[in-house]
Short mmCIF file of C-alpha atoms and ligand atoms in Angstrom, two decimals:
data_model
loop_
_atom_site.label_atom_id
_atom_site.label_comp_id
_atom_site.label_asym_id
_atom_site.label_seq_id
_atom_site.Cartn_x
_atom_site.Cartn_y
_atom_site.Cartn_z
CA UNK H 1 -8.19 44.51 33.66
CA UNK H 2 -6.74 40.68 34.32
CA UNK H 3 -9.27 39.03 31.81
CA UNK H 4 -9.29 38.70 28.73
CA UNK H 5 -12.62 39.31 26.69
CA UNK H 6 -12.45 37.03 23.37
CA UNK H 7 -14.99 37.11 20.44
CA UNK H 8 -12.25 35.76 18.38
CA UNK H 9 -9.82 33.68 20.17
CA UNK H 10 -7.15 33.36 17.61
CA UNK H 11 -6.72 36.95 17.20
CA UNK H 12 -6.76 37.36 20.08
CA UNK H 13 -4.01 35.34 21.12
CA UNK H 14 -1.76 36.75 18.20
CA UNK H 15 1.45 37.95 20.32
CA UNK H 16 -0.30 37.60 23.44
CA UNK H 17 2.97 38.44 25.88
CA UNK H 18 2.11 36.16 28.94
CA UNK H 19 2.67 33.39 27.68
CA UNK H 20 5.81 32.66 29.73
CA UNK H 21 4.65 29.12 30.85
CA UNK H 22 5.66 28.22 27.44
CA UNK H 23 1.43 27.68 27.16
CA UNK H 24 0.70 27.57 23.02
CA UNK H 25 -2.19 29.57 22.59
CA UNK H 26 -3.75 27.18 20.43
CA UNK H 27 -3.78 24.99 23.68
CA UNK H 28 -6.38 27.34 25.34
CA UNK H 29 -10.22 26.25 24.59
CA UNK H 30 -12.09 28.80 22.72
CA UNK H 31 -15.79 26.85 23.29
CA UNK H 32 -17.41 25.85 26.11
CA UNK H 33 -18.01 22.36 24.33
CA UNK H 34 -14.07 21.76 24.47
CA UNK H 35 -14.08 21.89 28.21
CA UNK H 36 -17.27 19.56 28.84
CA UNK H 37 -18.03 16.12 28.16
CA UNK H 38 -18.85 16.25 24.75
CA UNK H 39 -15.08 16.61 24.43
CA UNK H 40 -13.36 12.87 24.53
CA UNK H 41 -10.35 14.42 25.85
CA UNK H 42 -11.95 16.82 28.73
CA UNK H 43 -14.28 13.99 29.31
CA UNK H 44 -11.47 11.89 30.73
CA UNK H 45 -9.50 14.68 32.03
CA UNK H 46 -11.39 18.32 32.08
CA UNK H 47 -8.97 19.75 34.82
CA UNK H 48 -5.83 20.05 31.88
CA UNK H 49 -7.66 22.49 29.55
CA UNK H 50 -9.83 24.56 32.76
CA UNK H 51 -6.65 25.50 34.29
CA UNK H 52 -6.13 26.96 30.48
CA UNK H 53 -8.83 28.70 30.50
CA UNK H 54 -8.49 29.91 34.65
CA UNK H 55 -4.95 31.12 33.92
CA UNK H 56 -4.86 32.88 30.40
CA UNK H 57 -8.72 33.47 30.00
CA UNK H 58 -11.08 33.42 32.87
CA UNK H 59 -14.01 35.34 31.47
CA UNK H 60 -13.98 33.68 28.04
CA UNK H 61 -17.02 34.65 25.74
CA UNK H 62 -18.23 31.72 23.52
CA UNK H 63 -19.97 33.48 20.68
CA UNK H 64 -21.30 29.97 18.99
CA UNK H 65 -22.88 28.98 22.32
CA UNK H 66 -23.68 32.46 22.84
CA UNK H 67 -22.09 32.15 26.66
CA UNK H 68 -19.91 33.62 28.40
CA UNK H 69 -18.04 30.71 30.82
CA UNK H 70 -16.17 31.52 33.93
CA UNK H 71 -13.59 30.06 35.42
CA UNK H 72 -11.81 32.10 38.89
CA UNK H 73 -13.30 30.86 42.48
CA UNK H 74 -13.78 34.40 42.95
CA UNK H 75 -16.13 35.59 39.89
CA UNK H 76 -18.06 32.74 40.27
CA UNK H 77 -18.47 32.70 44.51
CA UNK H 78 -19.88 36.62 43.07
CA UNK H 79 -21.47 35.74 40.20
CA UNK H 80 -23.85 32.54 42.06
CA UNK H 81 -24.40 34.72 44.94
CA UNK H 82 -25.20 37.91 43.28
CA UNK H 83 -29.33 38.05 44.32
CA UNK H 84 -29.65 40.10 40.89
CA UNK H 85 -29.11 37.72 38.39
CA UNK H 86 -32.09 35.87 36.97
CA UNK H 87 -32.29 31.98 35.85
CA UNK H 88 -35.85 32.15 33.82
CA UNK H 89 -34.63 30.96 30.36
CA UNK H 90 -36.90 33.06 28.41
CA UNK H 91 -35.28 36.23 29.68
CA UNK H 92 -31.71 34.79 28.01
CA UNK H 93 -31.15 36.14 24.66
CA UNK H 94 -31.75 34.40 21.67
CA UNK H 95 -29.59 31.23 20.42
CA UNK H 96 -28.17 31.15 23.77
CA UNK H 97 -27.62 27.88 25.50
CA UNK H 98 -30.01 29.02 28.32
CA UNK H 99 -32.72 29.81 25.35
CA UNK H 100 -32.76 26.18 24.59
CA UNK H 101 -34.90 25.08 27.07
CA UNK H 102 -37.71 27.48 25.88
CA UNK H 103 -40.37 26.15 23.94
CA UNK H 104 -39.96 27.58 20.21
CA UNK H 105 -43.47 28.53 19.83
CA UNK H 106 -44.73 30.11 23.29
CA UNK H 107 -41.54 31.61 23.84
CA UNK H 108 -41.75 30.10 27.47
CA UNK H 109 -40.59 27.12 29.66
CA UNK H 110 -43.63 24.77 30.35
CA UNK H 111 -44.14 25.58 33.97
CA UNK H 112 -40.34 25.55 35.17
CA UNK H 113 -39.18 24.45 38.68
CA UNK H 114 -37.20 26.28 41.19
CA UNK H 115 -34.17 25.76 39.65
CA UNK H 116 -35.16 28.19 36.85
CA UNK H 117 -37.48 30.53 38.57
CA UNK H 118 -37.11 34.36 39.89
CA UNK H 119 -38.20 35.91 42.93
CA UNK H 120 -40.59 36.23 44.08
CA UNK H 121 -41.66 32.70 42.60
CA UNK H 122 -39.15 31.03 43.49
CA UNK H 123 -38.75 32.40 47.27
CA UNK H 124 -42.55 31.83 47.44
CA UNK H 125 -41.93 27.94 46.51
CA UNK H 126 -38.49 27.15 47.80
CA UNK H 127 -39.37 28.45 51.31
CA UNK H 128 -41.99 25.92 52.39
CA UNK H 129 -40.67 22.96 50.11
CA UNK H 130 -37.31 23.25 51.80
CA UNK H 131 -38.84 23.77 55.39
CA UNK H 132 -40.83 20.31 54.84
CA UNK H 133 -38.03 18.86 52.53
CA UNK H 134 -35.64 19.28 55.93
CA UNK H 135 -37.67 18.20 58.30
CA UNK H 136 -38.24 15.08 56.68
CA UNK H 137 -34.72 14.34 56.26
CA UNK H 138 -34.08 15.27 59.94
CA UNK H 139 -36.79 12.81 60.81
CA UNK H 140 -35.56 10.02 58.56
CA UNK H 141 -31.78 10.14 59.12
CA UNK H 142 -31.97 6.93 60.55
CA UNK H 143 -34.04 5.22 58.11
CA UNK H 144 -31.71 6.70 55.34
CA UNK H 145 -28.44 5.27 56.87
CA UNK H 146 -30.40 2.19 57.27
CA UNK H 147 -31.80 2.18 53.81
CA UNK H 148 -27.91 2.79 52.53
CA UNK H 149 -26.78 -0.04 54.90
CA UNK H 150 -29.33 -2.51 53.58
CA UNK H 151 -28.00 -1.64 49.78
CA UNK H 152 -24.31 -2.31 50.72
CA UNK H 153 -24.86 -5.63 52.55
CA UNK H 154 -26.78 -6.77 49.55
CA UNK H 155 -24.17 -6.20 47.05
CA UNK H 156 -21.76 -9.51 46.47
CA UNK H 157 -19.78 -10.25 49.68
CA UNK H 158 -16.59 -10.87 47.03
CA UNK H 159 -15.31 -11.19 43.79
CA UNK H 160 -15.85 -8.57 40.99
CA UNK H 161 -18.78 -6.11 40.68
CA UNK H 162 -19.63 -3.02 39.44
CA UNK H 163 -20.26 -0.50 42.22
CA UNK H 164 -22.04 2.08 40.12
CA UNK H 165 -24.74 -0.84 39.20
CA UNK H 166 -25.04 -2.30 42.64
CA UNK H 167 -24.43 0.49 45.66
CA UNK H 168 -24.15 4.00 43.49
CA UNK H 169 -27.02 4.21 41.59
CA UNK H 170 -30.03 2.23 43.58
CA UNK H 171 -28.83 4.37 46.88
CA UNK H 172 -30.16 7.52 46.06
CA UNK H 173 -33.36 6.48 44.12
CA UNK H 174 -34.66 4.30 46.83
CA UNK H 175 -33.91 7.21 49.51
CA UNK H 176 -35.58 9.62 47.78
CA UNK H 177 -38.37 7.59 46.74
CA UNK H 178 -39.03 6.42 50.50
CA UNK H 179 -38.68 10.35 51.57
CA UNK H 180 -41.04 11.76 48.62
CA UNK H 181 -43.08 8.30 49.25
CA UNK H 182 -43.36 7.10 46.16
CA UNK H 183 -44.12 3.70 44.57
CA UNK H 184 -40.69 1.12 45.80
CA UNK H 185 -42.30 -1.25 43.16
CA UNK H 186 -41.29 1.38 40.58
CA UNK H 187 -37.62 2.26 40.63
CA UNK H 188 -36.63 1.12 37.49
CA UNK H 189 -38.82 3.26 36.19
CA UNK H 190 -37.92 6.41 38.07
CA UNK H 191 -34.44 6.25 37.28
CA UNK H 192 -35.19 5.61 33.80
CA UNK H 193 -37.31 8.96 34.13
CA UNK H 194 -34.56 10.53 36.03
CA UNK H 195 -32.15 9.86 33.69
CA UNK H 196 -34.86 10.67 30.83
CA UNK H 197 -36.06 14.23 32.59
CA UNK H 198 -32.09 15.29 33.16
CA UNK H 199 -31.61 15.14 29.32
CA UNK H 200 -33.56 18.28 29.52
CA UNK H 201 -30.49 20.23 30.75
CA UNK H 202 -28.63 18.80 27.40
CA UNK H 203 -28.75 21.77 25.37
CA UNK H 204 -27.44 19.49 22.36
CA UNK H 205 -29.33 16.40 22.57
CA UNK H 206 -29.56 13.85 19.99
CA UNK H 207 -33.45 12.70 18.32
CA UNK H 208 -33.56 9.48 20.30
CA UNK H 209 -32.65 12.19 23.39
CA UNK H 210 -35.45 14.34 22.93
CA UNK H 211 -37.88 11.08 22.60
CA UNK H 212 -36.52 9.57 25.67
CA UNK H 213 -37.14 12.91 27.30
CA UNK H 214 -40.56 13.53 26.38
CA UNK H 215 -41.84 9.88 27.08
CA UNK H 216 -40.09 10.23 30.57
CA UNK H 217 -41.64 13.61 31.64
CA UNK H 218 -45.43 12.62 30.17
CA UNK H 219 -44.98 9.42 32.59
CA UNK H 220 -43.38 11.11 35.81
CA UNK H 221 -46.20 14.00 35.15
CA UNK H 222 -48.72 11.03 35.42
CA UNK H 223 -47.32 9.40 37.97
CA UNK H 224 -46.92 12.47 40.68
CA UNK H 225 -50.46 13.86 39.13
CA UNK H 226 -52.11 10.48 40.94
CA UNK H 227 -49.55 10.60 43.66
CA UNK H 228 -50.79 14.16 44.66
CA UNK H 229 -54.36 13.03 44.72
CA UNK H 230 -54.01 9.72 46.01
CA UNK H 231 -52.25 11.85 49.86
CA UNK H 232 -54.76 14.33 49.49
CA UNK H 233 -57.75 11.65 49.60
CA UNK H 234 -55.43 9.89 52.03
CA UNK H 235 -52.07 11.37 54.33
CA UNK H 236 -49.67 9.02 54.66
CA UNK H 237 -46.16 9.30 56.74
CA UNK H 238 -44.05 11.20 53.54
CA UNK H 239 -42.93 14.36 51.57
CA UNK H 240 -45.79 14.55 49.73
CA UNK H 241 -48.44 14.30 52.14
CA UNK H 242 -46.42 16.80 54.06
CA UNK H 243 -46.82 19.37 51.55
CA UNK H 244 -50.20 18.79 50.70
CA UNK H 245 -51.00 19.71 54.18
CA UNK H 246 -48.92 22.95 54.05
CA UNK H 247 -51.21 23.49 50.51
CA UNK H 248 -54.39 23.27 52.26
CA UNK H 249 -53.22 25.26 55.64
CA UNK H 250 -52.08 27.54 53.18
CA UNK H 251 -48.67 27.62 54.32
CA UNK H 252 -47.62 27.06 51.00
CA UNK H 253 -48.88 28.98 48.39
CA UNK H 254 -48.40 26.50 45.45
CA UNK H 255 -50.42 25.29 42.56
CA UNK H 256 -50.89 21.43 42.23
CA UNK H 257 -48.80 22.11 38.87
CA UNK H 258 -46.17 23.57 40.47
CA UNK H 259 -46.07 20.88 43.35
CA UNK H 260 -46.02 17.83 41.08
CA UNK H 261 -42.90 20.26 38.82
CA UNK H 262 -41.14 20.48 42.50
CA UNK H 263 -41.45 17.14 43.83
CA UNK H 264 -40.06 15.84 40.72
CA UNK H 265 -36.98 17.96 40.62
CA UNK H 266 -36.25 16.23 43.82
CA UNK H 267 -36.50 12.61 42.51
CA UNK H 268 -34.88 13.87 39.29
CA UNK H 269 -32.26 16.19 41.23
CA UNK H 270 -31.24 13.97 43.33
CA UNK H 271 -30.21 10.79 41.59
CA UNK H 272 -27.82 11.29 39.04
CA UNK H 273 -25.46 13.67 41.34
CA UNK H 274 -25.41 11.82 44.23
CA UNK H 275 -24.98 8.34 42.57
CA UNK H 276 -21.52 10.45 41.09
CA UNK H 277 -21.32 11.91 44.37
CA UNK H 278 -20.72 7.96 45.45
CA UNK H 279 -19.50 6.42 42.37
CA UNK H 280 -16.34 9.66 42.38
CA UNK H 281 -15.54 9.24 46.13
CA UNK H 282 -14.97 5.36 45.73
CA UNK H 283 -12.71 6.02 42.52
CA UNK H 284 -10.94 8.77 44.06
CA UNK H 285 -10.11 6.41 47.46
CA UNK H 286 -9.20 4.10 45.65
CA UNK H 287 -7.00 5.49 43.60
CA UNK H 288 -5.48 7.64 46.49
CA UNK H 289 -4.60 4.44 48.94
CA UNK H 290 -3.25 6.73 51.76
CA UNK H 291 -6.33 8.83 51.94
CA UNK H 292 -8.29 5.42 52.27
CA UNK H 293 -6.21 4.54 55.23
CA UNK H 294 -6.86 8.45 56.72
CA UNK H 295 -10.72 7.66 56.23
CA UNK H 296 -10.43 4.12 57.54
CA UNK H 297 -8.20 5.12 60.74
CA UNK H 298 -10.69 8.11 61.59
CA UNK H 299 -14.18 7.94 59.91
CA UNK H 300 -14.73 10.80 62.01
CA UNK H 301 -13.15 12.52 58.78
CA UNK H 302 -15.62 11.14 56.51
CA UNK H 303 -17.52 14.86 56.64
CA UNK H 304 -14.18 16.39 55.74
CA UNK H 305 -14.07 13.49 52.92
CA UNK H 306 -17.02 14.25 51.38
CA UNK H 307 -16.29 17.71 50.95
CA UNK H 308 -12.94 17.01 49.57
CA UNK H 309 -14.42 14.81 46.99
CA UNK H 310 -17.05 17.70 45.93
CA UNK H 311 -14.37 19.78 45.68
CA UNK H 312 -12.18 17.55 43.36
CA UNK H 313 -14.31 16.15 41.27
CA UNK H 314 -17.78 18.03 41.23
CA UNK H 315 -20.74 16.15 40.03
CA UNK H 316 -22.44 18.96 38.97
CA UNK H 317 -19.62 20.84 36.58
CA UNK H 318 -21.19 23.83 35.94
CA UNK H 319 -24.22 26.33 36.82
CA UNK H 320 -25.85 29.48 35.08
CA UNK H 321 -26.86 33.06 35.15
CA UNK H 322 -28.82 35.20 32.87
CA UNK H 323 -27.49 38.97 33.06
CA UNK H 324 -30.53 41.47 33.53
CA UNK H 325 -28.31 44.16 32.99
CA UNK H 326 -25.34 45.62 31.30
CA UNK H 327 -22.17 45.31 34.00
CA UNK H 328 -18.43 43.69 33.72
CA UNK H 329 -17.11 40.66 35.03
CA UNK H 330 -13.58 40.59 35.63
CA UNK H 331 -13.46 43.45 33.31
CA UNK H 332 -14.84 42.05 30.38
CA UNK H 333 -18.50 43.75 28.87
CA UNK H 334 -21.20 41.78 29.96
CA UNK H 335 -24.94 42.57 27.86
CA UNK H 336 -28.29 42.73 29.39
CA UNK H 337 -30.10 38.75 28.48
CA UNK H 338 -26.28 37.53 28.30
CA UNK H 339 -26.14 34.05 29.79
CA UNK H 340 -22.81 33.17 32.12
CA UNK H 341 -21.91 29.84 32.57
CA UNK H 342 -19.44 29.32 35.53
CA UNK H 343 -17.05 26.23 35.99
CA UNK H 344 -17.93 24.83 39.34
CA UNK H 345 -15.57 22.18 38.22
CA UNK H 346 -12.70 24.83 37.71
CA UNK H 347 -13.31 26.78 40.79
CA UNK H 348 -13.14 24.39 42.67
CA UNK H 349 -9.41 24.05 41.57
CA UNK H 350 -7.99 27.33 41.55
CA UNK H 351 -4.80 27.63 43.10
CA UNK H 352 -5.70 31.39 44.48
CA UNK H 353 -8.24 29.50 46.46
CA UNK H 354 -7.14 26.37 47.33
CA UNK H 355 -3.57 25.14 48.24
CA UNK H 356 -2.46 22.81 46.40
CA UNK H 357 -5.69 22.45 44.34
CA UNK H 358 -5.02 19.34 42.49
CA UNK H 359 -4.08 17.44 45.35
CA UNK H 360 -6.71 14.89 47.08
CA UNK H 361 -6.83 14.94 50.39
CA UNK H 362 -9.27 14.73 53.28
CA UNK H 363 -7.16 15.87 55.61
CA UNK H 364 -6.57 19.45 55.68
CA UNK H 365 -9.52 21.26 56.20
CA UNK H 366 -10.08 23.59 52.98
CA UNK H 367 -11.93 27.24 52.22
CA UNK H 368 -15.41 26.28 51.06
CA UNK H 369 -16.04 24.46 47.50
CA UNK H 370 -18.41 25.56 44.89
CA UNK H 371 -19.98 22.52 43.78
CA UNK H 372 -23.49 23.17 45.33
CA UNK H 373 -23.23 26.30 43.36
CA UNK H 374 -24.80 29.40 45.42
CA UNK H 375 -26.55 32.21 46.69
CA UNK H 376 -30.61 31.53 46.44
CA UNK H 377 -30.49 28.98 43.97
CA UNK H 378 -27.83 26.56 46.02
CA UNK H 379 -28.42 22.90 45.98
CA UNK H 380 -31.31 22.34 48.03
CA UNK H 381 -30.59 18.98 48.32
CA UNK H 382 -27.17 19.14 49.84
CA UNK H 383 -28.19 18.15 53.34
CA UNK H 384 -29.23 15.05 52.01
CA UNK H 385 -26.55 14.33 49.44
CA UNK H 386 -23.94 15.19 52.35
CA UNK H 387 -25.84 12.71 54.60
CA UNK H 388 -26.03 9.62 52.14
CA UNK H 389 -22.40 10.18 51.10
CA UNK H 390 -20.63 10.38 54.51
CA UNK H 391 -22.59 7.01 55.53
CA UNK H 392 -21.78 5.14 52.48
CA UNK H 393 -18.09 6.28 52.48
CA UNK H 394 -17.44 4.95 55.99
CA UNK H 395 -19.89 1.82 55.36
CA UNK H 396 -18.57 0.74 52.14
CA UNK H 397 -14.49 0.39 53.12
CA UNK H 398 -15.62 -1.27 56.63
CA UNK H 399 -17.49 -4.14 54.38
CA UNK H 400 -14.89 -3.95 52.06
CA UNK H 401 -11.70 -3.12 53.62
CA UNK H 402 -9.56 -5.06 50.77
CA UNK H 403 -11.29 -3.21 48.17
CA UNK H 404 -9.53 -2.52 45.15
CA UNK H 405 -10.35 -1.25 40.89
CA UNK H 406 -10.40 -3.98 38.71
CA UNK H 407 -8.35 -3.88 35.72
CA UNK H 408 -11.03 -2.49 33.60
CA UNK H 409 -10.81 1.07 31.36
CA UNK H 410 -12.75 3.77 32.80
CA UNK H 411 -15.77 5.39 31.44
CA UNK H 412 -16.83 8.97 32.43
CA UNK H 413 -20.73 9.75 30.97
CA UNK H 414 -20.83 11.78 28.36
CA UNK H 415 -23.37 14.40 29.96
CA UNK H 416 -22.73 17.66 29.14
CA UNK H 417 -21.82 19.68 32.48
CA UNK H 418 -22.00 16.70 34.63
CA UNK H 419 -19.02 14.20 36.11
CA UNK H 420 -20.04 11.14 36.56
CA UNK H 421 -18.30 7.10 35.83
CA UNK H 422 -20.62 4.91 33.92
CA UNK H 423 -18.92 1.81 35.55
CA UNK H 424 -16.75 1.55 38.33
CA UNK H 425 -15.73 -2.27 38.42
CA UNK H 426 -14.24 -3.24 41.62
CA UNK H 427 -13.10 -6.60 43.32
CA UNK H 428 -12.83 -7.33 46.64
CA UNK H 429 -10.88 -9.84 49.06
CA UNK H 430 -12.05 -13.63 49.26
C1 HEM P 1 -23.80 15.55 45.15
C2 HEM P 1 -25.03 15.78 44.90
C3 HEM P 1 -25.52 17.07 44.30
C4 HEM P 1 -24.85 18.05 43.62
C5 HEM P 1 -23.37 18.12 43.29
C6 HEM P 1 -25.82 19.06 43.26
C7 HEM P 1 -25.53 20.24 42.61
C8 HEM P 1 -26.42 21.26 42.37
C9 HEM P 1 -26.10 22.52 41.77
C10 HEM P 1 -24.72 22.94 41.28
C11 HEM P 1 -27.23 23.26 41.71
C12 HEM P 1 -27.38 24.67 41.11
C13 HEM P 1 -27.00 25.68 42.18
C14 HEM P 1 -26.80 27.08 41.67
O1 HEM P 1 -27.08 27.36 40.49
O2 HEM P 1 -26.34 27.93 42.44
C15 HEM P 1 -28.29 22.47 42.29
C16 HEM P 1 -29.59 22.88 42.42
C17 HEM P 1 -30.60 22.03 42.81
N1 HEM P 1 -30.47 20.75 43.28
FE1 HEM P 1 -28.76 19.75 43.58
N2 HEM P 1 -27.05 18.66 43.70
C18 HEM P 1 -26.91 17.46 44.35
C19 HEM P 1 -27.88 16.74 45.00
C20 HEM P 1 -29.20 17.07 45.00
C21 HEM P 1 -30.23 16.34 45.67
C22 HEM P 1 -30.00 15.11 46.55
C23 HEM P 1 -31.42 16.96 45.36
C24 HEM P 1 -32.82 16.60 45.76
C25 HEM P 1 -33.18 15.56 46.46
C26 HEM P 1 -31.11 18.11 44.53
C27 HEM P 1 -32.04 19.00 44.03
C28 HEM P 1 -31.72 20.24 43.52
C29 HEM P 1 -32.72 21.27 43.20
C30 HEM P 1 -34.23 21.11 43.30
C31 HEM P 1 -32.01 22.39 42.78
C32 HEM P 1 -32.58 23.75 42.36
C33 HEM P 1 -32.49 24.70 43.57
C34 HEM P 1 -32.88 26.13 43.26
O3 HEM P 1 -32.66 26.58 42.13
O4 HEM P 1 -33.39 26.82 44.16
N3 HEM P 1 -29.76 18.14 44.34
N4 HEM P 1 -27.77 21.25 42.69
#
């Protein structure tokens, strides 16, 4: 039995032998909370206390968040592919992180996309939503590198800017707006309702959270409601036209309800991860000059780069599972309606994985990352985030080649579970 299963971490620790590293068990975080954003210190640096938790306590059990949280490449690769796990929050057990998202009263989560659906819903919506979702994107490549293209020539030619305001952030909302076809008039507003709808996945948020929540998802309900009827009166060339049609063919099995709760975990999905997706690569290059000059004397490594950059600093920090069943992870006693968090973050840096995990570099070609989590739920958007992110890599330094981070501190969000720079100021040559 290598883990170690902790209700209370400070007895537990009490003349805990292997300890050799000269590692203080007071060091090792006993909540989930002191590895994630809310944290100031894991916000700016969450690697320091993971590696804690990976090396003296994998399979930790947080009995405040009522969580277990994971931590090993390998129990999580198991734990995201294993097809017998659920996601429906109402099947976690009570005061449970997972539990939060169900409504109080009903018991239930109002009509819940794919993300947090079982088979066979979720099979019987993912399949044709992902058929269309790729086909579009295989259609559009070219109108997606030249919407990216457009974004970076726009930005000032030199002098000080911040990237996250000017290429990171309007990149993905105006790609997936022109894919789902929705209004360009309106992007303001949809990444104020992305950023609104996301809050949803904050199991801790704050009053002025909650209201900034609810105002977002009554408006982006409205909005796809008329959207949805507007292509069904009238096709146009887009996603949602496209799976109207597959509606009405029958092809897709899906109520207009859960359409409209679909389409806009796309628009919402999509923005906030790949603008970090964008805004982490530049930092990292930056901040890693000879890995800028790899990239810059072979973009044909900008695929490797992108994966590399996933790997190291993972937008998306961690995923879920809800136990069904009674079974053991890494030895540890696992209940039936337990939730399991797992560290996509801290996966993605073990060293019994990865050589040399904390090292950045786009070079070597490395076993496969985590940070599209796994099994059925993986990212269904990771085509597209892969595509955007490649382009803008290799785009960005050839417009910029003198780039460089402007003397400015640097802000990580404070998003629970997600990695992301609030600014990223950057000047560039004359
Ligand atoms: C770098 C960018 C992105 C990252 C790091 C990311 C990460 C993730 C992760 C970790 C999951 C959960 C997987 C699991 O539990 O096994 C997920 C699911 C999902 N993502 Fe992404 N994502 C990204 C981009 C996108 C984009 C561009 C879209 C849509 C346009 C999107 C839409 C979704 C949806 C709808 C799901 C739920 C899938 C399901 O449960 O079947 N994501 N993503």
């Amino acid at each position: 039995m290598r883990a170690i299963w902790r209700y209370d971490a400070s007895k537990q620790n009490k003349g805990r032998k292997n300890m050799a590293d000269g590692t203080n068990p007071k060091d090792i975080p006993q909540s989930i909370f002191q590895v994630s954003a809310f944290d100031p210190d894991a916000r700016s640096d969450p690697h320091t206390p993971l590696k804690q938790l990976r090396e003296h306590c994998p399979v930790m059990r947080d009995e405040m968040a009522k969580t277990w949280f994971l931590t090993r490449y390998e129990d999580i690769r198991a734990t995201v592919n294993d097809r017998s796990y659920v996601r429906l929050p109402s099947k976690a057990e009570e005061g449970s992180l997972s539990r939060r998202l169900v409504d109080e009263e009903s018991g239930e989560m109002e009509q819940p996309s794919i993300l947090f659906l079982d088979d066979p819903d979720h099979a019987r919506i993912r399949l044709p939503l992902a058929k269309a979702f790729y086909a579009r994107i295989q259609k559009m490549k070219p109108e997606i590198e030249a919407i990216i293209d457009e974004i970076i020539e726009a930005a000032p030619e030199s002098g000080r800017f911040d990237l996250m305001n000017d290429i990171a952030v309007p990149i993905p909302v105006l790609v997936i707006a022109r894919i789902l076809g929705v209004d360009e008039n309106r992007l303001a507003e949809f990444r104020d309702w992305s950023e609104g709808v996301i809050l949803s996945l904050n199991p801790v948020r704050t009053e002025e959270e909650t209201a900034h929540l609810v105002r977002s998802a009554d408006a982006i309900n409205a909005y796809f409601d008329d959207l949805i009827a507007a292509r069904r009166a009238e096709p146009q060339d887009d996603l949602v036209s496209d799976m109207v049609a597959l509606q009405a063919t029958g092809e897709a099995d899906i109520s207009d309800e859960e359409l409209r709760r679909n389409l806009e975990a796309l628009l919402v999905g999509g923005n906030l991860t790949t603008t970090d997706l964008i805004g982490n690569g530049v930092w990292l290059f930056l901040t890693h000059p000879d890995q800028l000059e790899a990239l810059k004397a072979d973009p044909g490594l900008a695929g490797q780069a992108v994966e590399e950059v996933l790997r190291y600093e993972a937008p998306v920090s961690a995923t879920s599972r809800i136990s069904p069943d009674e079974r053991e992870i890494g030895g540890c006693p696992v209940k039936a309606r337990q939730t399991v968090f797992c560290s996509l973050a801290s996966a993605n840096r073990d060293a019994a994985t990865f050589d040399q995990p904390d090292r950045f570099d786009i070079t070597v070609k490395r076993p496969s990352h985590v940070a599209f989590g796994g099994g059925p739920h993986i990212c269904i958007g990771a085509p597209l985030a892969r595509i955007e992110a490649r382009h803008v890599y290799v785009k960005l330094f050839e417009r910029y080649p003198d780039m460089k981070l402007a003397d400015a501190p640097l802000v990580w969000r404070t998003l629970p579970f997600f990695r992301g720079l609030e600014t990223l100021e950057v000047e560039t040559g004359a």
